[in-house]
Amino acid sequence: MLLLRRCHSLTRLGPVGTQRYRAAPSLASRAVRLCSSKRDDQRSYQHANNGASWKHIVAGLLTGTGVMLTYGLHHQEVERADADLSTTAESSCLLVFSHDEVTKHRSLEDGVWVTFKGGVYDITEFVAMHPGGNKILLAAGGALEPFWALYAVHDQDHVLEILSQYKVGELSAEDLKKQEDAKSLDPYSSDPERHSVLHVNCKKPFNAEPPPEILADSYITPHVLFFKRNHLPVPQVDPASYRLNVEGLPGGALSLSLEDLKTRFPKHTITATLQCAGNRRSDMNKVKQVNGLNWGISAIGNAKWSGVRLRDVLLAAGFGPEVAKWARHVHFEGLDKDVTGTAYGTSIPINKAISEEGDVLLAYEMNGEDIPSDHGFPVRVVVPGVVGARNVKWLGRIVISTEESSSHWQQHDYKGFSPGTNWKKVDPKSAPAIQELPVQSAITVPADGAVIDRSDETLTVKGYAWSGGGREVVRVDVSLDGGKTWQVAQLRSGDEGQPAEPSPPPGRAWAWKLWELTAPLPPEAEELEIICKAVDNSYNVQPDTVLPIWNLRGLLNNAWHRVKVKVTED
Amino acid sequence: MLLLRRCHSLTRLGPVGTQRYRAAPSLASRAVRLCSSKRDDQRSYQHANNGASWKHIVAGLLTGTGVMLTYGLHHQEVERADADLSTTAESSCLLVFSHDEVTKHRSLEDGVWVTFKGGVYDITEFVAMHPGGNKILLAAGGALEPFWALYAVHDQDHVLEILSQYKVGELSAEDLKKQEDAKSLDPYSSDPERHSVLHVNCKKPFNAEPPPEILADSYITPHVLFFKRNHLPVPQVDPASYRLNVEGLPGGALSLSLEDLKTRFPKHTITATLQCAGNRRSDMNKVKQVNGLNWGISAIGNAKWSGVRLRDVLLAAGFGPEVAKWARHVHFEGLDKDVTGTAYGTSIPINKAISEEGDVLLAYEMNGEDIPSDHGFPVRVVVPGVVGARNVKWLGRIVISTEESSSHWQQHDYKGFSPGTNWKKVDPKSAPAIQELPVQSAITVPADGAVIDRSDETLTVKGYAWSGGGREVVRVDVSLDGGKTWQVAQLRSGDEGQPAEPSPPPGRAWAWKLWELTAPLPPEAEELEIICKAVDNSYNVQPDTVLPIWNLRGLLNNAWHRVKVKVTED
């Protein structure tokens, strides 16, 4: 059976390989054949043409880029490479290509070639398997280095191992020198300093969360502890020359300075919780491997955001009843860009953007101070009740449109799929872009694995709870016995001993609630499984377990949160 | 331990009993002592003064009235009665009271007395335990019969058994004759005819649902099959003299005829699903007894509703920016009344009522015809996305207010509580009135217990899915193996082979989706556990199991729906 599948793979490899070489016959003939003395290169070349046995370590490859991993396809390709061990021939000699020749391979038709550290790679076949999708084509015909500097997650041995199998030659010595001379600086070199207490999930781009045990200590999360989820390097924005452009409205574009925003529109303040769609992904990873940054339970925070209403700016820019007839979406574009100049971008539905009750802000303050650079200085969109990914930082451009943003982050990433869907059959169009998030809660104290002293007699459990769409959390149930019995926790909307925030109007509960339960320690129990689950005012509840909501990107984990603690004698 | 508790009960009984007799010393002295020859009455009197052993069959007592059962308290009372077996004395003689004397006992201070079939009962102690709460006081000082005719659920042996223990005497022969002469007619006698296919959960008031296997056959539910959930008798309304009164606005009350509604305001049509909060209660009953009508999965239906926007009527009645500053709720009062003249009533938040996107209708048509009498003729409120209980039928009065409705149905019933809350400690104020409902789905075909022929090779599973608050169902996952693996069902927004309804604007998906999955019959399986679960566009999901969302009233059951079928050889 295995043999049969391998034969089948061989058959499939044949024409693909043929097609690859057919794509560039003239170039191949113009290349200089070079007998390489470098062992590494030999091994690489063998990989490329014949394949060699190597491990299937792809999962988790592109965590941090927020892109989709076509693990299944790649797995298949590995099998093909394994199966093609027999036909070794002119594998010890490498072709030498000029930079000009490489640049001509920039499409699937002409082949997709890239260079890396002097090697030339024909990655045409890999494009369909690239976790980041077609974005890989941005590097076509040139050097990979600036892209990998941007998406530093590529800087791993197994990524190099994958690349090596596509090697077709070497860059000429002259062109290699030119390339090295022009090597770009690290685009992350001007990223701000961060607090050392943060747990870093990815350095470049920077993604980090605070330790859970301090997260629920303050109702308002200080900005240094607020989770940071960057898709690209932090842009350096000069507040004096900053412009926000509002486009797509009949009167033409409106360009606003920071001063305009601060002086021409009323200032509003909301307290709103932002949560990354990947919060609690690590619990999904525990039941079955997913792709994405391994967030714990702290990719969520609550802050006071001040700025102007998006609604007010849109009205000033010419939004009116006529526009309302056709406008359906509002696009946001950040000033954070990749090496090709592509900015982070996404969109929200127009009704959320224009509604007074939607409370969408163009915020220039976080917790009463200028928004820190990691959180979008000088202006970020705050779309309360909506997934973090739509709360675009370093906002540069707003566009009114009939369509959703066509960006990768709107169309491919940040969507939820059935647990039965895998990378082979996933259809991004089948699922809506995540906007409002479902009801959520987690236990911040005690930590999983904590040891409790039986002489304490009582146990205090703490955590947070929140729901998307302005739905207020109305109850948190806590179990100390793995879900057999439940007690109701105390909720609060402020710091302990401080006055609570005023109750929000219906449908506008943007801020989380902190909760706490102090209960007698169950006698004789040596281990407790502590669980929390929240209910919002639409009476939506959290699902019991992770596996039935598991999805290949590890998003939207809102299953009951569980921690186990040990109870010991003094 | 048991003995200790009983002693404690006895101690507590002492002062309560004393208080009861202290309350009416003068009346007791004016009563005629009568030696009864009726065995039943003797038994009753023993119950009242001394207690006797009787079964704890209270659960399910007031199902159908939509009220709360203080089961815990009553259970405690039973224990007291059991414990007080010793002191029997003058129990064979009954006092005789005049009607005038009975009427003086209409409060907790003066004692609460009622008559039933010639017996006089002092139910002061029972008031706190009455499942219907203080509504029992409406009967104080008079006959129970007209109330029990209205809430026919009382017509059960164990209710009579409970009553019997409170017997304190007999009504004088003269007054009994007067009462019998004035006996009211059955208030349900003018209720409309209903289709015999309906499964009747309660006759008076009428509560019934269609068989699940035909529910999802039509995207638009015909009115004869649409579940009927009446709280009181169906009122007979003359459309010519019908008036709708809008009150609480500065310009004074606005009174509108049916003709006014049809001619003075634009007509709007929406397709909206209504669901009873008790839908699927029977599955909750299976895991642990709850109180309420034993609804299956068909207390839900989807119809086209036509009428005028509540918003338009409120604006015509004087709603404006000034009113918006203070108005918080809109009360609805039906023309269906109990014998005291109390109408069915409830309220919704003002923002839902006044928002154009809220789509709240004062509907006079259902599926293109006059609303049938069981569904609210001539006018019912349709509050799409919101629990059925707020969609008031036979609408007579609308009141703008700073407060929620004070009605029983708003303040006590139709709320969700923690699974850990029991009747002893439940605090109705601790939970918000249900408005928007959570995401829901159920399997209508095959039925639980169905037998599948293995030679069919494929299995088709069908059902409905819906979510509250205008959140659109975006996916239904179906499992044929008890949740191990999942397949995605096909969704539709129309009848098979017919064009689908146009996509709703965001946040206004009021109608259900029907879904279907045809999959190969798993080979060799002798029994299948089929499960469905839906996801809405806020990515809220249904919880895995019933027990953790169990609540004493059996509301809001949206756990995965499961049916088991057998697979047999031909």
PDB file of N, CA, C and O in Angstrom, chain B residues 105-134:
ATOM      1  N   HIS B 105     -59.636  38.124  55.236  1.00  0.00           N
ATOM      2  CA  HIS B 105     -58.267  37.570  55.269  1.00  0.00           C
ATOM      3  C   HIS B 105     -57.621  37.685  53.891  1.00  0.00           C
ATOM      4  O   HIS B 105     -57.605  36.744  53.112  1.00  0.00           O
ATOM      5  N   ARG B 106     -57.115  38.862  53.613  1.00  0.00           N
ATOM      6  CA  ARG B 106     -56.599  39.138  52.275  1.00  0.00           C
ATOM      7  C   ARG B 106     -55.152  39.615  52.288  1.00  0.00           C
ATOM      8  O   ARG B 106     -54.676  40.192  51.306  1.00  0.00           O
ATOM      9  N   SER B 107     -54.455  39.421  53.391  1.00  0.00           N
ATOM     10  CA  SER B 107     -53.054  39.891  53.441  1.00  0.00           C
ATOM     11  C   SER B 107     -52.265  39.001  54.387  1.00  0.00           C
ATOM     12  O   SER B 107     -52.834  38.244  55.175  1.00  0.00           O
ATOM     13  N   LEU B 108     -50.961  39.128  54.314  1.00  0.00           N
ATOM     14  CA  LEU B 108     -50.111  38.330  55.207  1.00  0.00           C
ATOM     15  C   LEU B 108     -50.346  38.743  56.659  1.00  0.00           C
ATOM     16  O   LEU B 108     -50.258  37.927  57.575  1.00  0.00           O
ATOM     17  N   GLU B 109     -50.671  40.030  56.875  1.00  0.00           N
ATOM     18  CA  GLU B 109     -50.913  40.515  58.235  1.00  0.00           C
ATOM     19  C   GLU B 109     -52.205  39.915  58.805  1.00  0.00           C
ATOM     20  O   GLU B 109     -52.250  39.456  59.946  1.00  0.00           O
ATOM     21  N   ASP B 110     -53.262  39.936  57.992  1.00  0.00           N
ATOM     22  CA  ASP B 110     -54.567  39.442  58.473  1.00  0.00           C
ATOM     23  C   ASP B 110     -54.746  37.950  58.194  1.00  0.00           C
ATOM     24  O   ASP B 110     -55.800  37.384  58.497  1.00  0.00           O
ATOM     25  N   GLY B 111     -53.748  37.349  57.603  1.00  0.00           N
ATOM     26  CA  GLY B 111     -53.873  35.950  57.191  1.00  0.00           C
ATOM     27  C   GLY B 111     -54.434  35.894  55.780  1.00  0.00           C
ATOM     28  O   GLY B 111     -55.150  36.807  55.338  1.00  0.00           O
ATOM     29  N   VAL B 112     -54.051  34.858  55.065  1.00  0.00           N
ATOM     30  CA  VAL B 112     -54.522  34.698  53.679  1.00  0.00           C
ATOM     31  C   VAL B 112     -55.422  33.479  53.631  1.00  0.00           C
ATOM     32  O   VAL B 112     -54.970  32.346  53.819  1.00  0.00           O
ATOM     33  N   TRP B 113     -56.716  33.705  53.446  1.00  0.00           N
ATOM     34  CA  TRP B 113     -57.686  32.615  53.414  1.00  0.00           C
ATOM     35  C   TRP B 113     -58.277  32.502  52.027  1.00  0.00           C
ATOM     36  O   TRP B 113     -58.477  33.507  51.335  1.00  0.00           O
ATOM     37  N   VAL B 114     -58.581  31.295  51.653  1.00  0.00           N
ATOM     38  CA  VAL B 114     -59.269  31.061  50.375  1.00  0.00           C
ATOM     39  C   VAL B 114     -60.325  29.975  50.604  1.00  0.00           C
ATOM     40  O   VAL B 114     -60.270  29.239  51.595  1.00  0.00           O
ATOM     41  N   THR B 115     -61.277  29.911  49.669  1.00  0.00           N
ATOM     42  CA  THR B 115     -62.237  28.810  49.721  1.00  0.00           C
ATOM     43  C   THR B 115     -62.077  27.963  48.475  1.00  0.00           C
ATOM     44  O   THR B 115     -61.637  28.450  47.424  1.00  0.00           O
ATOM     45  N   PHE B 116     -62.392  26.673  48.650  1.00  0.00           N
ATOM     46  CA  PHE B 116     -62.371  25.771  47.495  1.00  0.00           C
ATOM     47  C   PHE B 116     -63.385  24.657  47.745  1.00  0.00           C
ATOM     48  O   PHE B 116     -63.286  23.938  48.755  1.00  0.00           O
ATOM     49  N   LYS B 117     -64.356  24.557  46.856  1.00  0.00           N
ATOM     50  CA  LYS B 117     -65.417  23.546  46.967  1.00  0.00           C
ATOM     51  C   LYS B 117     -65.979  23.471  48.392  1.00  0.00           C
ATOM     52  O   LYS B 117     -66.114  22.382  48.972  1.00  0.00           O
ATOM     53  N   GLY B 118     -66.256  24.622  48.995  1.00  0.00           N
ATOM     54  CA  GLY B 118     -66.901  24.663  50.305  1.00  0.00           C
ATOM     55  C   GLY B 118     -65.947  24.611  51.473  1.00  0.00           C
ATOM     56  O   GLY B 118     -66.340  24.864  52.606  1.00  0.00           O
ATOM     57  N   GLY B 119     -64.666  24.286  51.225  1.00  0.00           N
ATOM     58  CA  GLY B 119     -63.701  24.278  52.318  1.00  0.00           C
ATOM     59  C   GLY B 119     -63.091  25.665  52.474  1.00  0.00           C
ATOM     60  O   GLY B 119     -63.001  26.436  51.520  1.00  0.00           O
ATOM     61  N   VAL B 120     -62.671  25.972  53.692  1.00  0.00           N
ATOM     62  CA  VAL B 120     -61.965  27.241  53.949  1.00  0.00           C
ATOM     63  C   VAL B 120     -60.520  26.902  54.323  1.00  0.00           C
ATOM     64  O   VAL B 120     -60.281  26.019  55.162  1.00  0.00           O
ATOM     65  N   TYR B 121     -59.588  27.589  53.693  1.00  0.00           N
ATOM     66  CA  TYR B 121     -58.173  27.265  53.873  1.00  0.00           C
ATOM     67  C   TYR B 121     -57.390  28.505  54.278  1.00  0.00           C
ATOM     68  O   TYR B 121     -57.551  29.557  53.666  1.00  0.00           O
ATOM     69  N   ASP B 122     -56.569  28.363  55.292  1.00  0.00           N
ATOM     70  CA  ASP B 122     -55.659  29.445  55.689  1.00  0.00           C
ATOM     71  C   ASP B 122     -54.287  29.114  55.086  1.00  0.00           C
ATOM     72  O   ASP B 122     -53.547  28.274  55.585  1.00  0.00           O
ATOM     73  N   ILE B 123     -53.997  29.782  53.992  1.00  0.00           N
ATOM     74  CA  ILE B 123     -52.765  29.446  53.246  1.00  0.00           C
ATOM     75  C   ILE B 123     -51.652  30.455  53.500  1.00  0.00           C
ATOM     76  O   ILE B 123     -50.691  30.552  52.726  1.00  0.00           O
ATOM     77  N   THR B 124     -51.761  31.190  54.589  1.00  0.00           N
ATOM     78  CA  THR B 124     -50.761  32.238  54.882  1.00  0.00           C
ATOM     79  C   THR B 124     -49.333  31.711  54.754  1.00  0.00           C
ATOM     80  O   THR B 124     -48.487  32.317  54.096  1.00  0.00           O
ATOM     81  N   GLU B 125     -49.103  30.568  55.357  1.00  0.00           N
ATOM     82  CA  GLU B 125     -47.746  29.998  55.331  1.00  0.00           C
ATOM     83  C   GLU B 125     -47.308  29.589  53.932  1.00  0.00           C
ATOM     84  O   GLU B 125     -46.129  29.582  53.613  1.00  0.00           O
ATOM     85  N   PHE B 126     -48.288  29.211  53.132  1.00  0.00           N
ATOM     86  CA  PHE B 126     -47.946  28.688  51.806  1.00  0.00           C
ATOM     87  C   PHE B 126     -47.566  29.790  50.813  1.00  0.00           C
ATOM     88  O   PHE B 126     -46.895  29.540  49.815  1.00  0.00           O
ATOM     89  N   VAL B 127     -47.968  31.027  51.126  1.00  0.00           N
ATOM     90  CA  VAL B 127     -47.740  32.129  50.160  1.00  0.00           C
ATOM     91  C   VAL B 127     -46.278  32.184  49.719  1.00  0.00           C
ATOM     92  O   VAL B 127     -45.976  32.281  48.524  1.00  0.00           O
ATOM     93  N   ALA B 128     -45.378  32.096  50.694  1.00  0.00           N
ATOM     94  CA  ALA B 128     -43.941  32.199  50.357  1.00  0.00           C
ATOM     95  C   ALA B 128     -43.475  31.016  49.516  1.00  0.00           C
ATOM     96  O   ALA B 128     -42.448  31.081  48.843  1.00  0.00           O
ATOM     97  N   MET B 129     -44.237  29.950  49.546  1.00  0.00           N
ATOM     98  CA  MET B 129     -43.826  28.741  48.803  1.00  0.00           C
ATOM     99  C   MET B 129     -44.536  28.614  47.460  1.00  0.00           C
ATOM    100  O   MET B 129     -44.247  27.712  46.695  1.00  0.00           O
ATOM    101  N   HIS B 130     -45.472  29.520  47.217  1.00  0.00           N
ATOM    102  CA  HIS B 130     -46.279  29.368  46.001  1.00  0.00           C
ATOM    103  C   HIS B 130     -45.420  29.557  44.759  1.00  0.00           C
ATOM    104  O   HIS B 130     -44.745  30.580  44.610  1.00  0.00           O
ATOM    105  N   PRO B 131     -45.423  28.579  43.883  1.00  0.00           N
ATOM    106  CA  PRO B 131     -44.616  28.666  42.668  1.00  0.00           C
ATOM    107  C   PRO B 131     -44.911  29.930  41.866  1.00  0.00           C
ATOM    108  O   PRO B 131     -44.054  30.454  41.186  1.00  0.00           O
ATOM    109  N   GLY B 132     -46.125  30.423  41.942  1.00  0.00           N
ATOM    110  CA  GLY B 132     -46.489  31.621  41.184  1.00  0.00           C
ATOM    111  C   GLY B 132     -46.230  32.899  41.949  1.00  0.00           C
ATOM    112  O   GLY B 132     -46.672  33.966  41.524  1.00  0.00           O
ATOM    113  N   GLY B 133     -45.530  32.783  43.080  1.00  0.00           N
ATOM    114  CA  GLY B 133     -45.181  33.973  43.834  1.00  0.00           C
ATOM    115  C   GLY B 133     -46.417  34.633  44.416  1.00  0.00           C
ATOM    116  O   GLY B 133     -47.429  33.973  44.712  1.00  0.00           O
ATOM    117  N   ASN B 134     -46.335  35.953  44.540  1.00  0.00           N
ATOM    118  CA  ASN B 134     -47.397  36.700  45.191  1.00  0.00           C
ATOM    119  C   ASN B 134     -48.710  36.726  44.429  1.00  0.00           C
ATOM    120  O   ASN B 134     -49.717  37.209  44.933  1.00  0.00           O
TER     121      ASN B 134
END
